[in-house]
Amino acid sequence: MSYSARSRDIEPFHVMALLERAQQLQALGKDVIHLEIGEPDFATAAPIIAAGQAALAAGHTRYTPARGLPALREAIADHYARRHGLSIEPQRILITPGGSGALLLASSLLVDPGKQWLLADPGYPCNRHFLRLVEASAQLVPVGPAQRYQLDAALVAEHWNAASVGALVASPANPTGTLLGRTELADLTSALHARGGHLVADEIYQGLTYGCEAVSALEVDDEAFVLNSFSKYFGMTGWRLGWLVAPEAAVADLEKLAQNLYISAPTLSQHAALACFTPQTEDILQARRAEFARRRDFLLPALRELGFRIEVEPEGAFYLYADISAFGGDSQVFCRHFLEREFVAFTPGLDFGNYRAAQHVRFAYTQSVHRLEEAVQRIARGLRDWQG
């Protein structure tokens, strides 16, 4: 049977093969330390769970409007007012099935077949795969420590071509944890608007920043399309809930797409998410942010001491993107070595693009400091017999 070209072109998450092997090793009784998957180790906060249980008991099991519960859209608008000083009308907010649903809406609306978005390489792989799904493509722009792994106005000017229609940036970014500041975002959006392009900003790790607060693209460009999620900072990964903020003129077409693509986001999840914005939940989430900061502050110097090169200190998310050139060899083989020999799982750079992917790995500090200490000891031991 012949399947579509798009299904052949979209690559799998390479880390999933690593995860499957890690799970096999666990089934054999091995103590695997998981630093490969971008999922917080904390359970969803108790007030959110309680709100979900109450919603289920109250019979909130039917479809919501395609844009989402009005009360949740209002709560998100209030969130932007408190955190960013922005006045966002609730009707500009669409609730989606995860951040992926928001990306699906944005790419479906903004990119025609044959057109391109500029994306940083390395970056989150699903971004380019969604573009392929709508018969467009990603124009991957190599970025390194000199650019803090981010697109900027100069790179837009250098790489823009006849097929370009916009740029997708992430702040904080996966896999590097770097941010775009206010001036960088303003310059970037000016460069895009000068060329008739639009800005799409992935802000799903906002809230998880350390020693600083992330700037929203909406603070410098009210016409930006902003993706966010309840998965990371709010710790609701399995609830599959996100949102998209769009210019008012785009909302009707986005709502039409939502009606056709998924009808509405999960009702139970939307009711549960209302509890995300209470003081009780915020106290829990801020304590968790402080814990992620402690983990970063342990793991970053520990890996550097072992010889991993991490030239840019991450300010957000929960990842370290490390250069393994000092050890030699390919990142996929390197990762397999530490999984099989030391039972520590982390991700090869191949999942995040093409630029120097074989020389990089990503560590997710989504385990306790105690487990990270054990992981560092095992990695140090594994380096002694690495034959790269």
Short mmCIF file of N, CA and C in Angstrom, two decimals, residues 213-299:
data_model
loop_
_atom_site.label_atom_id
_atom_site.label_comp_id
_atom_site.label_asym_id
_atom_site.label_seq_id
_atom_site.Cartn_x
_atom_site.Cartn_y
_atom_site.Cartn_z
N GLU A 213 12.69 37.32 34.00
CA GLU A 213 11.36 37.02 33.49
C GLU A 213 11.39 37.11 31.97
N ALA A 214 10.77 36.15 31.30
CA ALA A 214 10.74 36.16 29.85
C ALA A 214 9.80 37.24 29.33
N VAL A 215 10.20 37.87 28.25
CA VAL A 215 9.38 38.87 27.58
C VAL A 215 8.47 38.16 26.59
N SER A 216 7.20 38.50 26.58
CA SER A 216 6.30 37.96 25.56
C SER A 216 6.45 38.76 24.28
N ALA A 217 6.37 38.07 23.15
CA ALA A 217 6.41 38.76 21.86
C ALA A 217 5.29 39.78 21.74
N LEU A 218 4.20 39.56 22.46
CA LEU A 218 3.07 40.49 22.41
C LEU A 218 3.40 41.84 23.02
N GLU A 219 4.46 41.91 23.81
CA GLU A 219 4.86 43.18 24.39
C GLU A 219 5.47 44.12 23.36
N VAL A 220 5.95 43.56 22.24
CA VAL A 220 6.57 44.40 21.21
C VAL A 220 5.84 44.31 19.87
N ASP A 221 4.95 43.32 19.73
CA ASP A 221 4.26 43.13 18.45
C ASP A 221 2.86 42.60 18.73
N ASP A 222 1.89 43.50 18.74
CA ASP A 222 0.52 43.09 19.04
C ASP A 222 -0.08 42.23 17.93
N GLU A 223 0.58 42.18 16.76
CA GLU A 223 0.11 41.37 15.64
C GLU A 223 0.75 39.97 15.63
N ALA A 224 1.61 39.69 16.59
CA ALA A 224 2.26 38.37 16.64
C ALA A 224 1.23 37.29 16.97
N PHE A 225 1.54 36.07 16.52
CA PHE A 225 0.77 34.88 16.89
C PHE A 225 1.58 34.15 17.96
N VAL A 226 1.00 33.99 19.14
CA VAL A 226 1.74 33.45 20.28
C VAL A 226 1.13 32.13 20.73
N LEU A 227 1.97 31.09 20.74
CA LEU A 227 1.58 29.76 21.20
C LEU A 227 1.98 29.60 22.66
N ASN A 228 1.10 29.00 23.45
CA ASN A 228 1.48 28.67 24.82
C ASN A 228 0.80 27.37 25.22
N SER A 229 1.09 26.91 26.42
CA SER A 229 0.67 25.58 26.82
C SER A 229 0.52 25.49 28.33
N PHE A 230 -0.34 24.60 28.76
CA PHE A 230 -0.46 24.29 30.18
C PHE A 230 0.47 23.14 30.59
N SER A 231 1.29 22.65 29.66
CA SER A 231 2.06 21.44 29.92
C SER A 231 3.28 21.66 30.81
N LYS A 232 4.04 22.72 30.59
CA LYS A 232 5.36 22.82 31.19
C LYS A 232 5.31 23.55 32.53
N TYR A 233 5.12 24.87 32.52
CA TYR A 233 5.07 25.61 33.78
C TYR A 233 3.91 25.13 34.65
N PHE A 234 2.76 24.90 34.05
CA PHE A 234 1.58 24.52 34.82
C PHE A 234 1.53 23.01 35.11
N GLY A 235 2.40 22.23 34.50
CA GLY A 235 2.55 20.81 34.84
C GLY A 235 1.37 19.94 34.45
N MET A 236 0.71 20.25 33.32
CA MET A 236 -0.47 19.50 32.90
C MET A 236 -0.21 18.74 31.59
N THR A 237 0.91 18.06 31.48
CA THR A 237 1.29 17.45 30.20
C THR A 237 0.22 16.53 29.64
N GLY A 238 -0.27 15.60 30.44
CA GLY A 238 -1.23 14.61 29.94
C GLY A 238 -2.64 15.14 29.77
N TRP A 239 -2.90 16.36 30.20
CA TRP A 239 -4.23 16.94 30.07
C TRP A 239 -4.45 17.51 28.66
N ARG A 240 -3.38 17.69 27.92
CA ARG A 240 -3.37 18.15 26.53
C ARG A 240 -4.17 19.43 26.34
N LEU A 241 -3.57 20.54 26.81
CA LEU A 241 -4.24 21.82 26.76
C LEU A 241 -3.23 22.94 26.50
N GLY A 242 -3.57 23.81 25.57
CA GLY A 242 -2.74 24.96 25.27
C GLY A 242 -3.59 26.12 24.82
N TRP A 243 -2.93 27.17 24.30
CA TRP A 243 -3.70 28.28 23.77
C TRP A 243 -2.92 29.02 22.70
N LEU A 244 -3.65 29.80 21.93
CA LEU A 244 -3.08 30.65 20.88
C LEU A 244 -3.66 32.04 21.04
N VAL A 245 -2.78 33.04 21.08
CA VAL A 245 -3.20 34.44 21.03
C VAL A 245 -2.95 34.93 19.61
N ALA A 246 -3.99 35.51 19.00
CA ALA A 246 -3.90 35.93 17.60
C ALA A 246 -4.43 37.34 17.44
N PRO A 247 -4.06 38.03 16.37
CA PRO A 247 -4.69 39.32 16.07
C PRO A 247 -6.19 39.14 15.90
N GLU A 248 -6.95 40.13 16.30
CA GLU A 248 -8.41 40.00 16.27
C GLU A 248 -8.93 39.66 14.88
N ALA A 249 -8.29 40.21 13.85
CA ALA A 249 -8.77 39.97 12.48
C ALA A 249 -8.62 38.52 12.06
N ALA A 250 -7.77 37.77 12.73
CA ALA A 250 -7.52 36.37 12.35
C ALA A 250 -8.42 35.39 13.08
N VAL A 251 -9.13 35.84 14.12
CA VAL A 251 -9.80 34.92 15.02
C VAL A 251 -10.90 34.13 14.32
N ALA A 252 -11.69 34.77 13.49
CA ALA A 252 -12.81 34.05 12.85
C ALA A 252 -12.31 32.90 12.00
N ASP A 253 -11.24 33.13 11.24
CA ASP A 253 -10.70 32.05 10.41
C ASP A 253 -10.07 30.96 11.27
N LEU A 254 -9.42 31.33 12.36
CA LEU A 254 -8.86 30.32 13.27
C LEU A 254 -9.96 29.50 13.93
N GLU A 255 -11.04 30.16 14.30
CA GLU A 255 -12.16 29.43 14.91
C GLU A 255 -12.74 28.43 13.92
N LYS A 256 -12.86 28.82 12.67
CA LYS A 256 -13.34 27.91 11.64
C LYS A 256 -12.43 26.69 11.51
N LEU A 257 -11.12 26.93 11.52
CA LEU A 257 -10.18 25.82 11.46
C LEU A 257 -10.32 24.91 12.68
N ALA A 258 -10.44 25.51 13.86
CA ALA A 258 -10.58 24.72 15.09
C ALA A 258 -11.82 23.84 15.03
N GLN A 259 -12.93 24.40 14.56
CA GLN A 259 -14.17 23.63 14.46
C GLN A 259 -13.98 22.39 13.60
N ASN A 260 -13.22 22.53 12.55
CA ASN A 260 -13.03 21.42 11.62
C ASN A 260 -11.93 20.45 12.06
N LEU A 261 -10.88 20.97 12.69
CA LEU A 261 -9.73 20.13 13.01
C LEU A 261 -9.94 19.32 14.29
N TYR A 262 -10.57 19.92 15.32
CA TYR A 262 -10.69 19.17 16.57
C TYR A 262 -11.97 19.51 17.36
N ILE A 263 -12.86 20.31 16.84
CA ILE A 263 -14.13 20.70 17.45
C ILE A 263 -13.91 21.59 18.66
N SER A 264 -13.22 21.06 19.68
CA SER A 264 -12.88 21.86 20.86
C SER A 264 -11.80 21.13 21.64
N ALA A 265 -11.14 21.85 22.50
CA ALA A 265 -10.13 21.24 23.39
C ALA A 265 -10.85 20.44 24.47
N PRO A 266 -10.14 19.53 25.15
CA PRO A 266 -10.78 18.67 26.16
C PRO A 266 -11.51 19.48 27.24
N THR A 267 -12.77 19.20 27.42
CA THR A 267 -13.60 19.97 28.34
C THR A 267 -13.13 19.84 29.78
N LEU A 268 -12.88 18.62 30.22
CA LEU A 268 -12.43 18.39 31.59
C LEU A 268 -11.14 19.16 31.87
N SER A 269 -10.22 19.14 30.92
CA SER A 269 -8.95 19.83 31.09
C SER A 269 -9.14 21.34 31.22
N GLN A 270 -10.08 21.88 30.44
CA GLN A 270 -10.32 23.32 30.50
C GLN A 270 -10.84 23.73 31.87
N HIS A 271 -11.76 22.97 32.42
CA HIS A 271 -12.27 23.29 33.75
C HIS A 271 -11.17 23.15 34.80
N ALA A 272 -10.35 22.13 34.66
CA ALA A 272 -9.26 21.96 35.62
C ALA A 272 -8.28 23.12 35.54
N ALA A 273 -8.02 23.61 34.34
CA ALA A 273 -7.03 24.67 34.14
C ALA A 273 -7.44 25.98 34.78
N LEU A 274 -8.72 26.17 35.06
CA LEU A 274 -9.15 27.38 35.75
C LEU A 274 -8.44 27.53 37.10
N ALA A 275 -8.07 26.40 37.69
CA ALA A 275 -7.38 26.44 38.99
C ALA A 275 -5.91 26.82 38.87
N CYS A 276 -5.38 26.90 37.65
CA CYS A 276 -3.97 27.26 37.47
C CYS A 276 -3.67 28.67 37.95
N PHE A 277 -4.68 29.52 37.96
CA PHE A 277 -4.44 30.94 38.17
C PHE A 277 -4.83 31.41 39.58
N THR A 278 -5.02 30.44 40.48
CA THR A 278 -5.33 30.79 41.87
C THR A 278 -4.03 30.99 42.65
N PRO A 279 -4.06 31.80 43.72
CA PRO A 279 -2.85 31.99 44.54
C PRO A 279 -2.29 30.68 45.09
N GLN A 280 -3.14 29.75 45.47
CA GLN A 280 -2.68 28.48 46.01
C GLN A 280 -1.84 27.72 44.99
N THR A 281 -2.34 27.64 43.75
CA THR A 281 -1.60 26.94 42.71
C THR A 281 -0.33 27.70 42.36
N GLU A 282 -0.41 29.01 42.27
CA GLU A 282 0.76 29.80 41.91
C GLU A 282 1.90 29.59 42.91
N ASP A 283 1.58 29.47 44.19
CA ASP A 283 2.62 29.20 45.20
C ASP A 283 3.30 27.87 44.92
N ILE A 284 2.53 26.86 44.55
CA ILE A 284 3.10 25.55 44.24
C ILE A 284 4.01 25.65 43.01
N LEU A 285 3.53 26.33 41.98
CA LEU A 285 4.30 26.42 40.73
C LEU A 285 5.58 27.23 40.91
N GLN A 286 5.54 28.25 41.73
CA GLN A 286 6.74 29.03 41.98
C GLN A 286 7.77 28.22 42.77
N ALA A 287 7.30 27.40 43.69
CA ALA A 287 8.22 26.52 44.43
C ALA A 287 8.87 25.52 43.48
N ARG A 288 8.11 25.04 42.51
CA ARG A 288 8.67 24.10 41.53
C ARG A 288 9.67 24.80 40.62
N ARG A 289 9.39 26.05 40.27
CA ARG A 289 10.35 26.79 39.47
C ARG A 289 11.67 26.93 40.23
N ALA A 290 11.59 27.22 41.53
CA ALA A 290 12.81 27.33 42.33
C ALA A 290 13.58 26.01 42.36
N GLU A 291 12.85 24.90 42.38
CA GLU A 291 13.50 23.59 42.36
C GLU A 291 14.19 23.34 41.03
N PHE A 292 13.56 23.72 39.93
CA PHE A 292 14.23 23.59 38.62
C PHE A 292 15.50 24.44 38.59
N ALA A 293 15.46 25.62 39.18
CA ALA A 293 16.66 26.46 39.23
C ALA A 293 17.78 25.77 39.99
N ARG A 294 17.44 25.13 41.10
CA ARG A 294 18.46 24.39 41.86
C ARG A 294 19.06 23.26 41.02
N ARG A 295 18.22 22.59 40.27
CA ARG A 295 18.71 21.49 39.43
C ARG A 295 19.65 22.02 38.35
N ARG A 296 19.25 23.10 37.70
CA ARG A 296 20.13 23.70 36.68
C ARG A 296 21.46 24.10 37.30
N ASP A 297 21.39 24.74 38.46
CA ASP A 297 22.60 25.26 39.08
C ASP A 297 23.52 24.15 39.58
N PHE A 298 22.98 22.94 39.76
CA PHE A 298 23.86 21.79 40.04
C PHE A 298 24.41 21.19 38.76
N LEU A 299 23.52 20.89 37.80
CA LEU A 299 23.92 20.10 36.65
C LEU A 299 24.82 20.87 35.69
#
